[in-house]
CSV table of C-alpha atoms and ligand atoms in Angstrom, one decimal:
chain,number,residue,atom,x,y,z
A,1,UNK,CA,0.0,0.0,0.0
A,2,UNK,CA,2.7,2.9,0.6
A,3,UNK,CA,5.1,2.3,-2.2
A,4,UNK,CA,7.1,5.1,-2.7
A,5,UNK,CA,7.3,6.6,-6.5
A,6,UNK,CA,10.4,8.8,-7.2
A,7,UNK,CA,9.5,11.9,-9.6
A,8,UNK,CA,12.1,13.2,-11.9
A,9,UNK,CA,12.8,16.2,-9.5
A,10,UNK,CA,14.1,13.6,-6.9
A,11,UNK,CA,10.8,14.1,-4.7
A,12,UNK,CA,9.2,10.8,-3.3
A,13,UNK,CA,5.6,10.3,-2.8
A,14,UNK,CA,4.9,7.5,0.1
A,15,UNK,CA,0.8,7.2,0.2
A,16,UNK,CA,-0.8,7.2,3.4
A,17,UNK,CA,-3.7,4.9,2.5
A,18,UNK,CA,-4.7,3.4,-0.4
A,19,UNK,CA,-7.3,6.0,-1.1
A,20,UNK,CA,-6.3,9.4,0.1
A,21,UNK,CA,-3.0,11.7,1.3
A,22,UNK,CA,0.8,10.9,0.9
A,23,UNK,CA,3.9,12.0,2.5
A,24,UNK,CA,6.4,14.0,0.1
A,25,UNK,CA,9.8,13.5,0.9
A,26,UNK,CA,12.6,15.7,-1.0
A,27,UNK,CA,11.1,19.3,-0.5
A,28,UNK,CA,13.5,22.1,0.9
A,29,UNK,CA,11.3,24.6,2.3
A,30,UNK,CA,14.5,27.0,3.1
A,31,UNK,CA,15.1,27.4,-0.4
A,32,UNK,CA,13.1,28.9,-3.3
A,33,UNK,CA,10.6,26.1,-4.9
A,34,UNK,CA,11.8,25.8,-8.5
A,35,UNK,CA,8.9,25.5,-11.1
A,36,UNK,CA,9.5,21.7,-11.4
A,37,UNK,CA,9.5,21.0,-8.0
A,38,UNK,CA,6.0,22.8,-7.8
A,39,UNK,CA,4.3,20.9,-11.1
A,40,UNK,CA,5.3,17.6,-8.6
A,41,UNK,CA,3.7,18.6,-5.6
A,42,UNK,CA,0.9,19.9,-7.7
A,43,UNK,CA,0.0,16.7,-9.8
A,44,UNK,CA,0.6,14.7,-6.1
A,45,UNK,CA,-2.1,17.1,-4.7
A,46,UNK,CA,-4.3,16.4,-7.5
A,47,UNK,CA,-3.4,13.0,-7.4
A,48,UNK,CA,-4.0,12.2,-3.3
A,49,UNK,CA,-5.9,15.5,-1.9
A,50,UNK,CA,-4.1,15.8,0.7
A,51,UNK,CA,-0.4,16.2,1.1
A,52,UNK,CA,1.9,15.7,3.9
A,53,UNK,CA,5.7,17.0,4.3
A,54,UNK,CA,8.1,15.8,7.1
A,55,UNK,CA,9.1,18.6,10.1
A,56,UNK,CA,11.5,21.1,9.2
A,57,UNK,CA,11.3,25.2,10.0
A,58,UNK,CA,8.6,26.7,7.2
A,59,UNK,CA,9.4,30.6,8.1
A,60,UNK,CA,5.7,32.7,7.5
A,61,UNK,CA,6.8,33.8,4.5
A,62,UNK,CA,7.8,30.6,3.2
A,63,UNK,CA,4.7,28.8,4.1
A,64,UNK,CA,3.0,32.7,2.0
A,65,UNK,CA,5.0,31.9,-0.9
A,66,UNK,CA,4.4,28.2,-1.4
A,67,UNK,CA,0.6,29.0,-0.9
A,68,UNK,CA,0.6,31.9,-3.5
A,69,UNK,CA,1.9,29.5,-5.9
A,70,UNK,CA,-1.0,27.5,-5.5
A,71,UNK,CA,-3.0,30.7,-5.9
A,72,UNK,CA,-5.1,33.8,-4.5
A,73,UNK,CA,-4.6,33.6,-1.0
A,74,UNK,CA,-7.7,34.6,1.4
A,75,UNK,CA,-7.4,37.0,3.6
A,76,UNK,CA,-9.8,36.1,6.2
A,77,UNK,CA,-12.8,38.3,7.1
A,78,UNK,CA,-12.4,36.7,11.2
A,79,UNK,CA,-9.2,39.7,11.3
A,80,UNK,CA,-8.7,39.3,15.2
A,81,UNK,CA,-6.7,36.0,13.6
A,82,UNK,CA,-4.0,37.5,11.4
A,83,UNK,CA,-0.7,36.4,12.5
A,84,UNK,CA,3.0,37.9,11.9
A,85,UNK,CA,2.4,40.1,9.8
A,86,UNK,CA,1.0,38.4,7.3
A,87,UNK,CA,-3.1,39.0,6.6
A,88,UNK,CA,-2.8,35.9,4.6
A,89,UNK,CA,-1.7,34.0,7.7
A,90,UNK,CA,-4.2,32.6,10.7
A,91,UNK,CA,-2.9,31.5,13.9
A,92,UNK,CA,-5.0,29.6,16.0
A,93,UNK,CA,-3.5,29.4,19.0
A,94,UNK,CA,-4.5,28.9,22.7
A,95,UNK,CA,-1.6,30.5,24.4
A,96,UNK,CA,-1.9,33.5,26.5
A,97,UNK,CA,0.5,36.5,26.6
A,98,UNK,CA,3.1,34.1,28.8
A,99,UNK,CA,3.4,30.9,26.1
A,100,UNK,CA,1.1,29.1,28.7
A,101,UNK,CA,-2.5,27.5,27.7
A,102,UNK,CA,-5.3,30.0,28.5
A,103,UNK,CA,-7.9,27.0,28.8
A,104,UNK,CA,-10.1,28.2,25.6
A,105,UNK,CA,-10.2,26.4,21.9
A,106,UNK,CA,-9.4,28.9,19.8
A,107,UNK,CA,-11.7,27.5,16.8
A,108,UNK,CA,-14.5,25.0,17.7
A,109,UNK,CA,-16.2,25.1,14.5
A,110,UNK,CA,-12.7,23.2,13.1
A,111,UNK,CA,-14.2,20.3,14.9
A,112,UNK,CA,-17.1,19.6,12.9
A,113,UNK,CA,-16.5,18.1,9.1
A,114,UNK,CA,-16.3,20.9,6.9
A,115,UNK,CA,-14.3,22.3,3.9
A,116,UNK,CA,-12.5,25.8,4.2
A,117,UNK,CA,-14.0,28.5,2.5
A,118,UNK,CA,-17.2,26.9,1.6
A,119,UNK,CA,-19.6,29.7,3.1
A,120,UNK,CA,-18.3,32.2,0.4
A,121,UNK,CA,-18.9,32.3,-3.4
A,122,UNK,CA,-14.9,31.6,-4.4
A,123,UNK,CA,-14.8,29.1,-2.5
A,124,UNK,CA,-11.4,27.1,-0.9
A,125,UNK,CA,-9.1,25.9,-3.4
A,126,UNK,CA,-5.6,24.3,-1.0
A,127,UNK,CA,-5.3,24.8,2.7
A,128,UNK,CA,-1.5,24.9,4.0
A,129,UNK,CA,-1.4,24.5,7.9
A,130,UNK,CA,2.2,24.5,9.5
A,131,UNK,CA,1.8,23.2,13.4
A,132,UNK,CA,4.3,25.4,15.2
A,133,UNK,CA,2.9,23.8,18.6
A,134,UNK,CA,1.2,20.5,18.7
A,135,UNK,CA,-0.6,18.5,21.6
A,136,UNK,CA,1.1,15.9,23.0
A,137,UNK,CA,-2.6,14.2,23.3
A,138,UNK,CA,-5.7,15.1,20.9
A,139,UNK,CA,-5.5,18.1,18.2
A,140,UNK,CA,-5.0,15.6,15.4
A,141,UNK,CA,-6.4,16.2,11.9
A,142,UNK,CA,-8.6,14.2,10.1
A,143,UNK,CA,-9.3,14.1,6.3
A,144,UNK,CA,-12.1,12.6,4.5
A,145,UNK,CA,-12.2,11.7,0.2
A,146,UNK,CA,-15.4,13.5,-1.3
A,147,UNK,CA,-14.9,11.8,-4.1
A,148,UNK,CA,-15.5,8.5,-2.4
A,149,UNK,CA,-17.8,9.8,-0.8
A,150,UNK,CA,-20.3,10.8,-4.1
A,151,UNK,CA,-19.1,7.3,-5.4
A,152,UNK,CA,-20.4,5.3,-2.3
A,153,UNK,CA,-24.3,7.2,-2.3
A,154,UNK,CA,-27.4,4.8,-4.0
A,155,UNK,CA,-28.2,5.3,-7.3
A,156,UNK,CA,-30.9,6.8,-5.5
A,157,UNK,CA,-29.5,9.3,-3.3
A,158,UNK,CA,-27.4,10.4,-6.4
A,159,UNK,CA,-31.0,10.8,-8.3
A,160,UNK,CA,-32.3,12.6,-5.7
A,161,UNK,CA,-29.7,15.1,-5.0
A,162,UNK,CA,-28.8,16.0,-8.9
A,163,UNK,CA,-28.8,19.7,-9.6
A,164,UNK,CA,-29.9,20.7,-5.7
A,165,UNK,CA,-28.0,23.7,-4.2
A,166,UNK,CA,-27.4,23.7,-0.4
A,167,UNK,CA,-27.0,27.4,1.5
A,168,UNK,CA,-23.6,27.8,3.5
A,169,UNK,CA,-23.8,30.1,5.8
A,170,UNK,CA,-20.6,31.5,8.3
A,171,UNK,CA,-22.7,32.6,10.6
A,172,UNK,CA,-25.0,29.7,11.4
A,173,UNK,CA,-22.1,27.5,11.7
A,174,UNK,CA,-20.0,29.7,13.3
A,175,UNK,CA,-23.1,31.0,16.1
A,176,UNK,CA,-24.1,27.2,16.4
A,177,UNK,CA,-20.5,25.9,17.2
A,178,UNK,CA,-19.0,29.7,19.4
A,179,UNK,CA,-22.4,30.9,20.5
A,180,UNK,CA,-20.2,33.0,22.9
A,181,UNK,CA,-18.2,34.5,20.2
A,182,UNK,CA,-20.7,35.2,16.9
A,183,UNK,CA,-19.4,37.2,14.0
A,184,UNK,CA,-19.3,41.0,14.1
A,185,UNK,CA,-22.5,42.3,12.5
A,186,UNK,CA,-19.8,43.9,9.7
A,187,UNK,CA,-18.2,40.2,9.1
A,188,UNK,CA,-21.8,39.3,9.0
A,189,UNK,CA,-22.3,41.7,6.1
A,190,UNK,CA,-19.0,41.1,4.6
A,191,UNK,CA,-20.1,37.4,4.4
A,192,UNK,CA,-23.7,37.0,3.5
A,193,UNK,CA,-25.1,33.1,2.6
A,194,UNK,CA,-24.4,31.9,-0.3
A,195,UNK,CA,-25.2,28.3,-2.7
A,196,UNK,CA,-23.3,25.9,-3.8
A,197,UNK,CA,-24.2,22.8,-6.0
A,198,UNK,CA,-24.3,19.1,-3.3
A,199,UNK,CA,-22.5,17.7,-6.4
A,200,UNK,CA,-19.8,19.5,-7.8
A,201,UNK,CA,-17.4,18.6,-10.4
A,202,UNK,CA,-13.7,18.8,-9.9
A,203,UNK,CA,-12.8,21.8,-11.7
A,204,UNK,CA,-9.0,19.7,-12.8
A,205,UNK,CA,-9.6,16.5,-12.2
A,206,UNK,CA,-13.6,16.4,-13.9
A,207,UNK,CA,-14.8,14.0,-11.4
A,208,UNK,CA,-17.8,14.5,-9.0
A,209,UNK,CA,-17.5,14.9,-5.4
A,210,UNK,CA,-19.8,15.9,-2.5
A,211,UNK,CA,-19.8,19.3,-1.2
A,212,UNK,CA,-21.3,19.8,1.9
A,213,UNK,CA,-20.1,19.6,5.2
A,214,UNK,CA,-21.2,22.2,8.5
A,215,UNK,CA,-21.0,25.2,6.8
A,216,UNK,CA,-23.8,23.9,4.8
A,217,UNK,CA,-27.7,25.3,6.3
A,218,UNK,CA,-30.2,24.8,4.1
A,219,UNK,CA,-31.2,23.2,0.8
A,220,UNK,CA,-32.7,25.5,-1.8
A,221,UNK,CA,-36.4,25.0,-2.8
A,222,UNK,CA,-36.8,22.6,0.3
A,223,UNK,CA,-38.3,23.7,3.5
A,224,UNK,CA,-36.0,24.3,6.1
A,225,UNK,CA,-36.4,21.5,8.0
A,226,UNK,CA,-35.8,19.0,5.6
A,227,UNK,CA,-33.0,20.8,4.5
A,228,UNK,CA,-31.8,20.6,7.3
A,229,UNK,CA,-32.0,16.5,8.0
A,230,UNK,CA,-30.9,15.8,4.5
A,231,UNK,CA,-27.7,18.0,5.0
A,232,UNK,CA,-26.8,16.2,8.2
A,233,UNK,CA,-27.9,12.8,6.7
A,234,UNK,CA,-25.7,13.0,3.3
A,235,UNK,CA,-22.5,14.7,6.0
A,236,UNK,CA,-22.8,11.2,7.9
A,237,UNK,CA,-22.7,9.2,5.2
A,238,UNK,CA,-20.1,10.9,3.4
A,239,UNK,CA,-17.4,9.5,6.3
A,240,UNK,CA,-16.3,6.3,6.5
A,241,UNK,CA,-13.2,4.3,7.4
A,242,UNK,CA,-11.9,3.4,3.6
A,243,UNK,CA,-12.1,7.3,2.9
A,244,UNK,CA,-10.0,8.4,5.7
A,245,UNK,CA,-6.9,9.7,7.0
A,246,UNK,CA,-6.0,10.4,10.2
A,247,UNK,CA,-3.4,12.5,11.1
A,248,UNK,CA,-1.3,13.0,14.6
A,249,UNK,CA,1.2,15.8,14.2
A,250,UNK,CA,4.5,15.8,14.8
A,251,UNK,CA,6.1,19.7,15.5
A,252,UNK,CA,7.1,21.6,12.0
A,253,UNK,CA,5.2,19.4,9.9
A,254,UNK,CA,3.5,21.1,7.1
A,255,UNK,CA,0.4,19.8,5.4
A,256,UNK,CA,-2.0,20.9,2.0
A,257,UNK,CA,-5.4,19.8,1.1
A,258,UNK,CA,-7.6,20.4,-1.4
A,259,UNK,CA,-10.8,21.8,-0.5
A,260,UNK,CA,-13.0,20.8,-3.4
A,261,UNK,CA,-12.6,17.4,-2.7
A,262,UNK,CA,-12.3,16.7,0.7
A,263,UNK,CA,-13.7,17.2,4.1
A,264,UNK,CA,-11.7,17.4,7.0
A,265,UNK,CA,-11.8,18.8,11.3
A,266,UNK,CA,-9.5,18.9,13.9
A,267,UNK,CA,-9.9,16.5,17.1
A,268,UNK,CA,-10.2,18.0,20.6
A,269,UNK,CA,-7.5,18.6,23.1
A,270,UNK,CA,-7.5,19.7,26.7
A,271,UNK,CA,-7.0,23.9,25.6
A,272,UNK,CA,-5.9,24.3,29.5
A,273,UNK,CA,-3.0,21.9,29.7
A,274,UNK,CA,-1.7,21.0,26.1
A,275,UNK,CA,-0.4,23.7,23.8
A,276,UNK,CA,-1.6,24.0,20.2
A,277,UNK,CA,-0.2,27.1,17.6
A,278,UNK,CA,-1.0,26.5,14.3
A,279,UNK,CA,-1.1,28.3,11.2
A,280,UNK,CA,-3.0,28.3,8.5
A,281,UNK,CA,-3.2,29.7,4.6
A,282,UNK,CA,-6.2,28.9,2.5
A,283,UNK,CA,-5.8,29.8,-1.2
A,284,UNK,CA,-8.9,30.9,-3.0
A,285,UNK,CA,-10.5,28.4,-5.6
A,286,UNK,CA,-13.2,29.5,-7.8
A,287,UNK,CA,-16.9,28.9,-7.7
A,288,UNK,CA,-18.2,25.5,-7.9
A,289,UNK,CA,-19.6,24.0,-11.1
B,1,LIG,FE1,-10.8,24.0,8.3
């Protein structure tokens, strides 16, 4: 299952599982990423969603510039976030002024399946997180194939859900998972609802996936309600063992997903005891098809 291919730019590809992510070796992030190097990672990304490289020291601007290559990067409308200078950068981190755990998750709504970006109308394209500070229990990372996922519905689920739009919506995820913290009413603004197709195509690849996840709300032209139950019907059956990866993080490791075809949340840890700094890019896609 993980036999390692060797491209012609001396980068190997181990896969993690026989369906989703892989471990690059061979990748210098100290040094400038030369064109081929990228076209590797890229058709790997295409190839297994999600990507993994081993811990070294990913400076903020390194981690900006391998993202940019990738694409627009988003520079998120939650601002209290922005890290090092960088508006492209968020840090979620539960450390207090002193390095020590301040006892609150910085993000809970990164434990519920979801896909970055969804809840706008370009929606996420890759997600580069660097973990800086990683628990020594919990805060792992798990990935889920959308792909599979579409493949694995009934004949009749897939009949039923052709051409229906689902509503994602920042706020209601965000006010149903941080009712404590809610959205600004000018984030609110910024970021109004917006629908997506439940089946989109891969805009590279030109296969079908599932796109839903807790961002989604609502399903156009259904009442609320059943909206509702089919949204949190088709996000259970879109995880299963044979579609996933799970990740535990070692310090400086540095990982890319794509978001059009994959679903993905963050495990709990104990926010006043174990450290966690992470931080995150997410490079705009374009909107689903
Ligand atoms: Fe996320």
């Amino acid at each position: 299952m993980t036999t390692a291919a060797t491209t012609a730019t001396g980068l190997r590809v181990h896969p993690l599982t026989p369906k989703l992510g892989a471990r690059i070796d061979g990748v210098d992030f100290a040094e400038d990423i030369g064109d081929d190097v990228f076209a590797a990672i890229y058709a790997a990304y295409l190839r297994y969603q999600v990507l993994l490289f081993p811990p070294q020291d990913v400076p903020p601007a390194r981690q900006v510039a391998l993202a940019r290559r990738f694409g627009e990067v988003q520079v998120h409308v939650m601002n209290q976030y922005h890290a090092d200078g960088f508006p492209e950068l968020y840090r979620l981190s539960n450390l207090d002024a002193t390095g020590q755990p301040n006892g609150r998750h910085p993000d809970k709504g990164t434990l519920e399946w979801h896909t970055d970006g969804s809840w706008q109308r370009v929606t996420g394209h890759a997600t580069i997180i660097y973990g800086e500070i990683v628990p020594e229990t919990g805060g792992e990372t798990h990935f889920a194939d959308m792909y599979g996922a579409y493949a694995r519905l009934s004949d009749a689920w897939k009949a039923r859900i052709a051409g229906l739009r689902a509503v994602h919506n920042l706020d209601f995820s965000r006010t149903r998972r941080h009712g404590e913290e809610p959205m600004t009413e000018a984030q609110r603004r910024a970021k109004p609802p917006v629908d997506h197709p439940i089946v989109r195509t891969h805009p590279e690849t030109g296969r079908k996936c599932l796109y839903l996840g807790d961002h989604a709300e609502s399903i156009v032209g259904l009442p609320y309600d059943e909206g509702r139950a089919m949204i949190e019907e088709l996000n259970r059956l879109a995880i299963h063992p044979d579609l996933t990866y799970e990740h535990r993080w070692t310090p400086g490791e540095l990982m890319v997903w794509d978001n059009r075809c994959t679903m993905h949340r963050a495990t709990g840890y104990d926010p006043a005891t174990q450290r966690r700094v992470v931080r995150r890019c997410t490079v705009l896609g374009e909107v689903p098809a």
